[in-house]
Tab-separated table of C-alpha atoms and ligand atoms in Angstrom:
chain	number	residue	atom	x	y	z
A	1	MET	CA	0.000	0.000	0.000
A	2	HIS	CA	1.465	3.333	-1.018
A	3	ARG	CA	1.613	6.461	1.067
A	4	ARG	CA	-1.139	9.045	0.873
A	5	ASP	CA	0.467	11.495	-1.575
A	6	THR	CA	1.387	8.675	-3.931
A	7	LEU	CA	-2.168	7.344	-3.787
A	8	LEU	CA	-3.521	10.791	-4.655
A	9	ALA	CA	-1.400	10.798	-7.801
A	10	HIS	CA	-2.044	7.202	-8.875
A	11	ALA	CA	-5.291	5.810	-7.456
A	12	GLY	CA	-8.239	5.486	-9.799
A	13	ARG	CA	-6.501	5.686	-13.134
A	14	SER	CA	-5.156	3.172	-15.624
A	15	PRO	CA	-3.598	4.774	-18.733
A	16	ASP	CA	-3.181	1.342	-20.368
A	17	ASP	CA	-6.955	1.007	-20.556
A	18	HIS	CA	-7.345	4.393	-22.250
A	19	ASP	CA	-4.772	4.596	-25.035
A	20	GLY	CA	-2.173	5.856	-22.589
A	21	MET	CA	-4.133	8.888	-21.488
A	22	VAL	CA	-3.051	9.973	-18.020
A	23	ASN	CA	-6.580	10.731	-16.854
A	24	THR	CA	-9.609	8.482	-17.182
A	25	PRO	CA	-11.687	10.268	-19.835
A	26	VAL	CA	-15.243	11.507	-19.411
A	27	PHE	CA	-17.534	8.668	-20.484
A	28	ARG	CA	-21.014	9.971	-21.257
A	29	THR	CA	-23.764	7.472	-21.712
A	30	SER	CA	-27.251	6.421	-20.823
A	31	THR	CA	-27.515	3.255	-22.913
A	32	VAL	CA	-24.920	0.532	-23.020
A	33	VAL	CA	-25.519	-2.006	-25.807
A	34	PHE	CA	-24.614	-5.672	-25.638
A	35	PRO	CA	-23.521	-7.962	-28.481
A	36	THR	CA	-26.204	-10.602	-27.850
A	37	LEU	CA	-29.436	-10.959	-25.928
A	38	ASP	CA	-27.725	-13.542	-23.807
A	39	ALA	CA	-24.965	-11.115	-22.808
A	40	TYR	CA	-27.580	-8.465	-22.000
A	41	GLU	CA	-29.718	-10.770	-19.889
A	42	THR	CA	-26.951	-12.545	-18.008
A	43	PRO	CA	-27.185	-11.273	-14.427
A	44	LYS	CA	-24.327	-9.072	-13.293
A	45	ASP	CA	-23.286	-8.156	-9.785
A	46	PRO	CA	-25.696	-5.292	-9.170
A	47	TYR	CA	-23.203	-3.664	-6.812
A	48	GLY	CA	-20.167	-4.257	-8.969
A	49	LYS	CA	-18.345	-1.861	-11.230
A	50	SER	CA	-19.484	-3.260	-14.547
A	51	VAL	CA	-20.946	-0.832	-17.066
A	52	ARG	CA	-24.623	-1.719	-17.522
A	53	TYR	CA	-26.554	1.505	-17.735
A	54	GLY	CA	-25.565	5.148	-17.294
A	55	ARG	CA	-27.380	5.600	-14.007
A	56	HIS	CA	-25.244	2.999	-12.260
A	57	GLY	CA	-21.967	4.587	-13.330
A	58	THR	CA	-19.400	4.707	-16.077
A	59	PRO	CA	-15.624	4.155	-16.019
A	60	THR	CA	-15.283	7.838	-15.016
A	61	THR	CA	-17.504	7.288	-11.974
A	62	TYR	CA	-15.723	4.099	-11.026
A	63	ALA	CA	-12.304	5.759	-11.313
A	64	PHE	CA	-13.398	8.446	-8.862
A	65	GLU	CA	-14.986	5.945	-6.466
A	66	ASP	CA	-11.944	3.712	-6.571
A	67	ALA	CA	-9.584	6.591	-5.774
A	68	VAL	CA	-11.699	7.759	-2.828
A	69	ALA	CA	-12.100	4.235	-1.433
A	70	LYS	CA	-8.312	3.779	-1.498
A	71	MET	CA	-7.682	7.147	0.147
A	72	GLU	CA	-10.255	6.469	2.864
A	73	GLY	CA	-8.905	2.970	3.401
A	74	GLY	CA	-12.375	1.459	3.001
A	75	PHE	CA	-13.805	-1.458	1.039
A	76	GLN	CA	-15.635	0.457	-1.699
A	77	ALA	CA	-17.103	3.893	-2.305
A	78	VAL	CA	-20.152	5.171	-4.142
A	79	ALA	CA	-20.597	8.675	-5.538
A	80	THR	CA	-23.764	10.660	-4.891
A	81	PRO	CA	-25.002	13.916	-6.446
A	82	ASN	CA	-23.857	16.097	-3.522
A	83	GLY	CA	-22.625	15.813	0.044
A	84	PHE	CA	-26.064	16.052	1.543
A	85	SER	CA	-27.394	13.111	-0.489
A	86	ALA	CA	-24.431	11.122	0.839
A	87	VAL	CA	-25.657	11.856	4.379
A	88	VAL	CA	-29.201	10.866	3.378
A	89	VAL	CA	-27.991	7.576	1.873
A	90	ALA	CA	-26.060	6.685	5.008
A	91	LEU	CA	-28.999	7.459	7.305
A	92	MET	CA	-31.634	5.765	5.138
A	93	THR	CA	-29.568	2.589	4.942
A	94	PHE	CA	-29.883	2.025	8.689
A	95	ALA	CA	-33.015	3.873	9.840
A	96	ARG	CA	-36.158	1.707	10.233
A	97	PRO	CA	-39.530	2.443	11.797
A	98	GLY	CA	-39.337	1.820	15.515
A	99	THR	CA	-35.589	2.288	15.755
A	100	HIS	CA	-33.568	4.858	17.647
A	101	LEU	CA	-30.808	6.959	16.112
A	102	LEU	CA	-28.114	8.778	18.075
A	103	MET	CA	-27.218	12.034	16.340
A	104	VAL	CA	-24.509	14.422	17.481
A	105	ASP	CA	-25.941	17.766	18.621
A	106	SER	CA	-23.313	19.773	16.702
A	107	VAL	CA	-24.242	18.213	13.364
A	108	TYR	CA	-24.469	20.069	10.036
A	109	GLY	CA	-27.833	21.893	9.989
A	110	PRO	CA	-29.461	20.192	6.980
A	111	THR	CA	-28.664	16.761	8.488
A	112	ARG	CA	-30.642	17.771	11.569
A	113	THR	CA	-33.479	19.053	9.384
A	114	PHE	CA	-33.572	15.727	7.523
A	115	CYS	CA	-33.910	13.919	10.847
A	116	THR	CA	-36.689	16.213	12.030
A	117	ARG	CA	-38.669	16.431	8.810
A	118	GLN	CA	-38.116	12.978	7.318
A	119	LEU	CA	-36.765	10.369	9.745
A	120	GLU	CA	-39.140	11.231	12.573
A	121	LYS	CA	-42.034	11.047	10.091
A	122	LEU	CA	-40.923	7.502	9.275
A	123	GLY	CA	-41.075	6.522	12.932
A	124	VAL	CA	-37.401	6.801	13.805
A	125	GLU	CA	-36.697	8.248	17.225
A	126	VAL	CA	-33.792	10.666	16.862
A	127	GLU	CA	-31.908	11.432	20.059
A	128	TYR	CA	-29.281	14.172	20.019
A	129	TYR	CA	-26.196	13.687	22.142
A	130	ASP	CA	-23.452	15.901	23.523
A	131	PRO	CA	-20.483	15.974	21.101
A	132	LEU	CA	-18.170	15.669	24.127
A	133	ILE	CA	-19.838	12.501	25.435
A	134	GLY	CA	-17.077	10.027	24.459
A	135	ALA	CA	-17.401	6.607	26.124
A	136	GLY	CA	-20.488	7.900	27.946
A	137	ILE	CA	-22.434	7.141	24.775
A	138	ALA	CA	-22.762	3.590	26.180
A	139	THR	CA	-25.514	4.784	28.522
A	140	LEU	CA	-27.567	6.051	25.566
A	141	LEU	CA	-27.338	2.925	23.426
A	142	ARG	CA	-30.497	0.831	23.288
A	143	ASP	CA	-31.439	-2.528	21.854
A	144	ASN	CA	-33.180	-0.731	18.984
A	145	THR	CA	-30.415	1.813	18.279
A	146	CYS	CA	-29.847	1.603	14.521
A	147	ALA	CA	-26.725	3.795	14.282
A	148	VAL	CA	-24.584	6.445	15.951
A	149	PHE	CA	-23.899	9.448	13.748
A	150	CYS	CA	-20.785	11.586	14.327
A	151	GLU	CA	-19.330	14.722	12.819
A	152	SER	CA	-15.985	15.700	14.273
A	153	PRO	CA	-15.243	18.497	14.575
A	154	GLY	CA	-18.695	20.049	14.244
A	155	SER	CA	-18.431	22.225	11.162
A	156	LEU	CA	-19.790	25.355	12.887
A	157	THR	CA	-18.720	24.989	16.504
A	158	PHE	CA	-15.688	22.675	16.221
A	159	GLU	CA	-16.092	20.283	19.156
A	160	VAL	CA	-13.784	17.294	18.647
A	161	GLN	CA	-15.463	13.956	19.357
A	162	ASP	CA	-13.762	10.933	20.886
A	163	ILE	CA	-14.791	8.694	18.003
A	164	PRO	CA	-12.639	5.692	19.031
A	165	ALA	CA	-14.413	5.619	22.419
A	166	ILE	CA	-17.838	6.072	20.817
A	167	ALA	CA	-17.094	3.340	18.263
A	168	ALA	CA	-15.878	0.912	20.943
A	169	ALA	CA	-19.142	1.313	22.861
A	170	ALA	CA	-21.287	1.068	19.722
A	171	HIS	CA	-19.438	-1.942	18.325
A	172	ALA	CA	-19.760	-3.768	21.647
A	173	ARG	CA	-23.479	-3.817	20.841
A	174	ASP	CA	-23.006	-4.360	17.104
A	175	ILE	CA	-24.240	-0.867	16.224
A	176	PRO	CA	-22.669	0.860	13.207
A	177	VAL	CA	-20.951	4.246	13.422
A	178	LEU	CA	-21.630	6.697	10.594
A	179	ALA	CA	-19.558	9.864	10.303
A	180	ASP	CA	-19.573	13.007	8.225
A	181	GLN	CA	-15.871	13.199	7.445
A	182	THR	CA	-15.914	16.350	5.330
A	183	TRP	CA	-13.653	18.410	7.639
A	184	PRO	CA	-10.943	15.769	8.198
A	185	THR	CA	-10.975	14.580	4.568
A	186	PRO	CA	-9.305	11.210	3.901
A	187	TYR	CA	-6.020	13.102	3.803
A	188	PHE	CA	-6.055	14.125	7.457
A	189	GLN	CA	-7.882	11.133	8.948
A	190	SER	CA	-8.324	7.443	8.147
A	191	PRO	CA	-11.920	6.821	9.255
A	192	PHE	CA	-11.795	3.023	9.369
A	193	GLU	CA	-8.762	3.079	11.664
A	194	ILE	CA	-10.719	4.969	14.335
A	195	GLY	CA	-13.803	2.754	14.194
A	196	ILE	CA	-16.035	4.463	11.657
A	197	ASP	CA	-18.050	2.002	9.537
A	198	VAL	CA	-19.579	4.397	7.021
A	199	SER	CA	-17.630	7.504	6.014
A	200	ILE	CA	-19.409	10.390	4.319
A	201	GLN	CA	-17.653	13.084	2.313
A	202	ALA	CA	-19.114	16.234	0.843
A	203	ALA	CA	-16.740	16.039	-2.137
A	204	THR	CA	-18.085	19.478	-3.013
A	205	LYS	CA	-15.608	20.754	-0.413
A	206	TYR	CA	-11.906	19.776	-0.402
A	207	ILE	CA	-12.056	16.877	-2.846
A	208	GLY	CA	-13.501	19.052	-5.622
A	209	GLY	CA	-11.553	21.938	-4.166
A	210	HIS	CA	-12.439	24.602	-6.713
A	211	SER	CA	-15.984	25.684	-5.773
A	212	ASP	CA	-17.398	24.499	-9.081
A	213	ILE	CA	-19.004	21.085	-8.493
A	214	MET	CA	-21.492	19.381	-6.204
A	215	MET	CA	-20.613	15.778	-5.296
A	216	GLY	CA	-20.804	13.398	-2.388
A	217	VAL	CA	-19.242	10.032	-1.725
A	218	VAL	CA	-19.907	7.297	0.826
A	219	THR	CA	-17.210	4.748	1.671
A	220	THR	CA	-17.906	1.692	3.822
A	221	THR	CA	-16.425	-1.405	5.350
A	222	GLU	CA	-17.054	-4.639	3.453
A	223	ARG	CA	-19.892	-5.534	5.785
A	224	TYR	CA	-21.963	-2.415	5.044
A	225	TRP	CA	-21.117	-2.007	1.367
A	226	LYS	CA	-24.097	-3.791	-0.185
A	227	PRO	CA	-26.804	-2.109	1.876
A	228	VAL	CA	-25.294	1.339	1.274
A	229	ARG	CA	-24.796	0.759	-2.460
A	230	GLN	CA	-28.333	-0.577	-2.694
A	231	THR	CA	-29.756	2.558	-1.053
A	232	VAL	CA	-28.067	4.715	-3.697
A	233	ALA	CA	-29.597	2.517	-6.419
A	234	ASP	CA	-33.037	2.478	-4.779
A	235	PHE	CA	-33.090	6.265	-4.501
A	236	GLY	CA	-32.150	6.599	-8.161
A	237	TYR	CA	-29.141	8.770	-7.409
A	238	SER	CA	-26.620	9.143	-10.183
A	239	VAL	CA	-23.814	11.562	-10.875
A	240	SER	CA	-22.660	13.287	-14.025
A	241	PRO	CA	-19.432	11.914	-15.522
A	242	ASP	CA	-18.246	15.501	-16.040
A	243	ASP	CA	-18.584	16.164	-12.321
A	244	CYS	CA	-16.806	12.893	-11.512
A	245	TYR	CA	-13.989	13.917	-13.798
A	246	LEU	CA	-13.648	17.278	-12.040
A	247	ALA	CA	-13.873	15.676	-8.589
A	248	LEU	CA	-11.105	13.257	-9.504
A	249	ARG	CA	-9.024	16.093	-10.933
A	250	GLY	CA	-9.542	17.996	-7.679
A	251	LEU	CA	-8.495	14.964	-5.659
A	252	ARG	CA	-5.097	14.866	-7.410
A	253	THR	CA	-4.055	18.151	-5.778
A	254	MET	CA	-5.948	17.808	-2.504
A	255	GLY	CA	-2.801	17.016	-0.523
A	256	VAL	CA	-0.856	20.107	-1.545
A	257	ARG	CA	-3.888	22.340	-1.199
A	258	LEU	CA	-4.697	21.049	2.270
A	259	LYS	CA	-1.125	21.307	3.485
A	260	GLN	CA	-0.837	24.924	2.329
A	261	GLN	CA	-4.304	25.888	3.528
A	262	GLN	CA	-3.499	24.430	6.937
A	263	VAL	CA	-0.397	26.628	7.170
A	264	ASN	CA	-2.388	29.686	6.079
A	265	ALA	CA	-5.248	28.914	8.469
A	266	LEU	CA	-2.894	28.514	11.430
A	267	ARG	CA	-1.203	31.804	10.627
A	268	VAL	CA	-4.528	33.666	10.451
A	269	ALA	CA	-5.932	31.871	13.525
A	270	GLN	CA	-2.845	32.666	15.622
A	271	TRP	CA	-3.021	36.307	14.590
A	272	LEU	CA	-6.721	36.416	15.484
A	273	GLU	CA	-5.901	35.045	18.936
A	274	THR	CA	-3.744	38.127	19.612
A	275	ARG	CA	-6.529	40.574	18.786
A	276	PRO	CA	-8.618	42.351	21.433
A	277	GLU	CA	-11.638	42.161	19.096
A	278	VAL	CA	-11.485	38.351	19.294
A	279	SER	CA	-12.576	36.451	22.388
A	280	ARG	CA	-11.826	32.897	21.210
A	281	VAL	CA	-10.770	31.073	18.079
A	282	LEU	CA	-12.492	27.694	17.730
A	283	PHE	CA	-9.861	25.756	15.792
A	284	PRO	CA	-8.768	22.302	16.995
A	285	ALA	CA	-5.238	22.849	15.645
A	286	LEU	CA	-4.649	25.606	18.231
A	287	PRO	CA	-3.253	24.477	21.622
A	288	SER	CA	-5.903	26.718	23.263
A	289	HIS	CA	-8.733	24.607	21.827
A	290	PRO	CA	-10.379	22.214	24.339
A	291	GLY	CA	-10.279	19.428	21.730
A	292	HIS	CA	-6.624	19.945	20.803
A	293	ALA	CA	-5.323	16.771	22.484
A	294	LEU	CA	-7.956	14.584	20.824
A	295	TRP	CA	-7.270	16.300	17.506
A	296	LYS	CA	-3.554	15.542	17.856
A	297	ARG	CA	-4.308	11.930	18.698
A	298	ASP	CA	-6.813	11.186	15.923
A	299	PHE	CA	-6.028	13.542	13.001
A	300	ARG	CA	-2.988	14.094	10.799
A	301	GLY	CA	-3.802	17.737	10.145
A	302	ALA	CA	-6.465	20.414	10.141
A	303	ALA	CA	-8.782	21.671	7.454
A	304	ALA	CA	-8.699	25.446	7.009
A	305	LEU	CA	-12.167	25.989	8.486
A	306	PHE	CA	-12.712	27.453	11.965
A	307	SER	CA	-14.943	29.832	13.876
A	308	VAL	CA	-14.124	32.985	15.784
A	309	VAL	CA	-16.099	34.302	18.758
A	310	LEU	CA	-15.900	38.093	18.788
A	311	THR	CA	-15.371	39.992	22.015
A	312	PRO	CA	-18.672	41.475	23.191
A	313	PRO	CA	-20.368	43.823	22.885
A	314	VAL	CA	-20.922	43.540	19.138
A	315	ASP	CA	-24.395	44.425	17.905
A	316	ASP	CA	-25.875	43.206	14.619
A	317	ALA	CA	-25.040	46.428	12.808
A	318	ALA	CA	-21.375	46.286	13.785
A	319	LEU	CA	-21.179	42.603	12.855
A	320	THR	CA	-22.712	43.338	9.456
A	321	SER	CA	-20.342	46.275	8.848
A	322	PHE	CA	-17.348	44.099	9.760
A	323	VAL	CA	-18.337	41.292	7.409
A	324	ASP	CA	-19.321	43.632	4.571
A	325	ALA	CA	-16.007	45.517	4.855
A	326	LEU	CA	-13.963	42.403	4.025
A	327	THR	CA	-12.751	42.372	0.444
A	328	LEU	CA	-10.916	39.022	0.202
A	329	PHE	CA	-13.465	36.875	2.056
A	330	GLY	CA	-16.492	35.874	0.015
A	331	ILE	CA	-19.800	35.821	1.901
A	332	GLY	CA	-21.407	32.518	1.053
A	333	SER	CA	-22.145	28.888	1.775
A	334	SER	CA	-19.758	26.008	1.390
A	335	TRP	CA	-15.995	25.828	1.877
A	336	GLY	CA	-13.065	23.658	0.844
A	337	GLY	CA	-12.311	25.641	-2.312
A	338	PHE	CA	-9.121	27.547	-3.042
A	339	GLU	CA	-10.599	30.821	-1.796
A	340	SER	CA	-11.446	32.392	1.532
A	341	LEU	CA	-15.010	32.687	2.815
A	342	ILE	CA	-16.907	34.038	5.802
A	343	THR	CA	-20.344	33.332	7.249
A	344	VAL	CA	-22.020	34.218	10.535
A	345	VAL	CA	-22.616	31.242	12.865
A	346	HIS	CA	-26.202	30.851	14.081
A	347	ALA	CA	-25.669	27.608	15.996
A	348	ALA	CA	-27.199	28.490	19.369
A	349	SER	CA	-30.792	28.333	18.151
A	350	ILE	CA	-30.615	24.821	16.700
A	351	ARG	CA	-29.145	22.872	19.652
A	352	THR	CA	-31.408	20.632	21.683
A	353	ALA	CA	-29.153	18.373	23.803
A	354	THR	CA	-26.530	20.940	24.781
A	355	ASN	CA	-26.239	24.712	25.097
A	356	TRP	CA	-24.030	26.706	22.815
A	357	ASN	CA	-24.160	30.270	23.994
A	358	PRO	CA	-20.833	31.947	23.304
A	359	GLU	CA	-20.060	35.294	24.923
A	360	GLY	CA	-20.254	37.166	21.607
A	361	PRO	CA	-21.328	36.658	18.016
A	362	ALA	CA	-19.360	34.120	16.019
A	363	VAL	CA	-18.183	34.040	12.434
A	364	ARG	CA	-16.855	31.064	10.521
A	365	LEU	CA	-13.827	31.560	8.303
A	366	HIS	CA	-12.556	29.364	5.520
A	367	ILE	CA	-8.957	30.188	4.694
A	368	GLY	CA	-7.957	29.747	1.081
A	369	LEU	CA	-4.717	29.782	-0.849
A	370	GLU	CA	-4.313	33.563	-0.761
A	371	ASP	CA	-1.222	34.968	0.975
A	372	PRO	CA	-2.212	34.862	4.662
A	373	GLU	CA	-0.641	38.293	5.253
A	374	ASP	CA	-3.148	39.786	2.801
A	375	LEU	CA	-5.982	37.982	4.588
A	376	ILE	CA	-4.754	39.360	7.919
A	377	ALA	CA	-4.562	42.893	6.507
A	378	ASP	CA	-8.116	42.513	5.218
A	379	LEU	CA	-9.408	41.312	8.602
A	380	ALA	CA	-7.525	44.117	10.375
A	381	GLN	CA	-9.054	46.867	8.240
A	382	ALA	CA	-12.561	45.401	8.638
A	383	MET	CA	-12.173	45.232	12.437
A	384	ILE	CA	-12.337	49.038	12.530
A	385	HIS	CA	-16.112	48.486	12.436
A	386	LEU	CA	-16.131	46.506	15.690
A	387	PRO	CA	-16.776	48.519	18.879
A	388	THR	CA	-14.027	46.583	20.652
A	389	HIS	CA	-11.496	47.706	18.076
A	390	ARG	CA	-8.362	49.265	19.524
A	391	ALA	CA	-6.462	51.538	17.180
A	392	ASP	CA	-3.124	50.793	18.842
A	393	THR	CA	-3.365	47.158	17.864
A	394	ASN	CA	-4.546	47.869	14.345
A	395	GLY	CA	-2.630	46.843	11.297
A	396	ALA	CA	-1.421	43.817	9.520
A	397	ALA	CA	2.120	44.598	10.604
A	398	THR	CA	1.360	42.894	13.937
A	399	HIS	CA	3.320	39.666	13.737
A	400	VAL	CA	3.009	36.853	16.199
B	1	PLP	C1	-21.356	21.097	2.854
B	1	PLP	C2	-21.529	20.012	3.821
B	1	PLP	C3	-22.388	18.952	3.551
B	1	PLP	C4	-23.263	18.904	2.327
B	1	PLP	O1	-22.550	18.909	1.139
B	1	PLP	P1	-23.223	19.469	-0.209
B	1	PLP	O2	-22.318	19.014	-1.270
B	1	PLP	O3	-23.310	20.963	-0.031
B	1	PLP	O4	-24.587	18.880	-0.325
B	1	PLP	C5	-22.475	17.934	4.477
B	1	PLP	N1	-21.752	17.965	5.598
B	1	PLP	C6	-20.910	18.973	5.892
B	1	PLP	C7	-20.129	18.930	7.158
B	1	PLP	C8	-20.775	20.033	5.015
B	1	PLP	O5	-19.964	21.042	5.316
């Protein structure tokens, strides 16, 4: 088995099969024709990687899935139209009427909405748990618990979960662990080594990496492959070969992008920690973060996405002026691209199992491949709009 960077360059391609072309080409098709009726009607492994009909995948799809499965260290992977559909597939594979699902309270908002609006309607009892629960999850497991869902760190509030402890408790009762692995990526964490059974990626984020495609991918252990693959087929999900091509192209450079974005994010985060306008930086890679030790134990690096709690008082008008004054940070959803972004965190209102009431308003930053000194200068000039701004500490020249 090769090392991660080598896998990124080589997994999921076979030039010999494509006239020597380095990349697996874009195969567009709906219909696949067979030489004889017998060949057409001979049953094929419905979960295999044979080309039968466009909806089930083409060599472009399979190249992408193969590369992701190898990077994740799982048995096989299946692409879905976006990250959210990958979450839906994972949940729908295990949820049954009359079962109980344990969902982390810090989960991505639309995942929570899916539980509330769809799973509960189907008779699944969804119980939210404290992201810091660790081995204590054992007390919440029931005979009818269908799965434990994790997302570590939470992609708004950045609590790091003790997934190995959660997985040990769940596996002792033969309950599968599903995890949204979009922040760690397969580059910075190997999900199956820490006890995850079903790993979900919003490939829209770092795998695509260029803010121009929507894609999801679910990778599983051998045991859970068939049920997960079957759910994708039953829901009629399919992905465009053009998007698969772009996702695979993004994957090739994911390692270098992530490594550089991690350096940039740390630089910006450490600068923010020195500022009087900032109360706390919620970034597991910082020693000040309560989850830092777990992060060091279970991750190989940090995605360039973190939140910042501003020092109160900051009213809505000041917050808006600060965000609007930024010129290098786009205001918008998503992250994982090459460019920097900012959004305001509204996490307090959606919690049910735990309280999240930070001392001031919070913003979430995604740090891109820009020069971090330019990003710092941009943040510094925008901070003039915050009431806690101190002129004597202004300026990008402040070096830590
Ligand atoms: C963006 C995101 C998703 C959903 O991905 P889409 O491709 O936007 O559907 C799921 N989970 C997390 C943690 C995300 O950040």
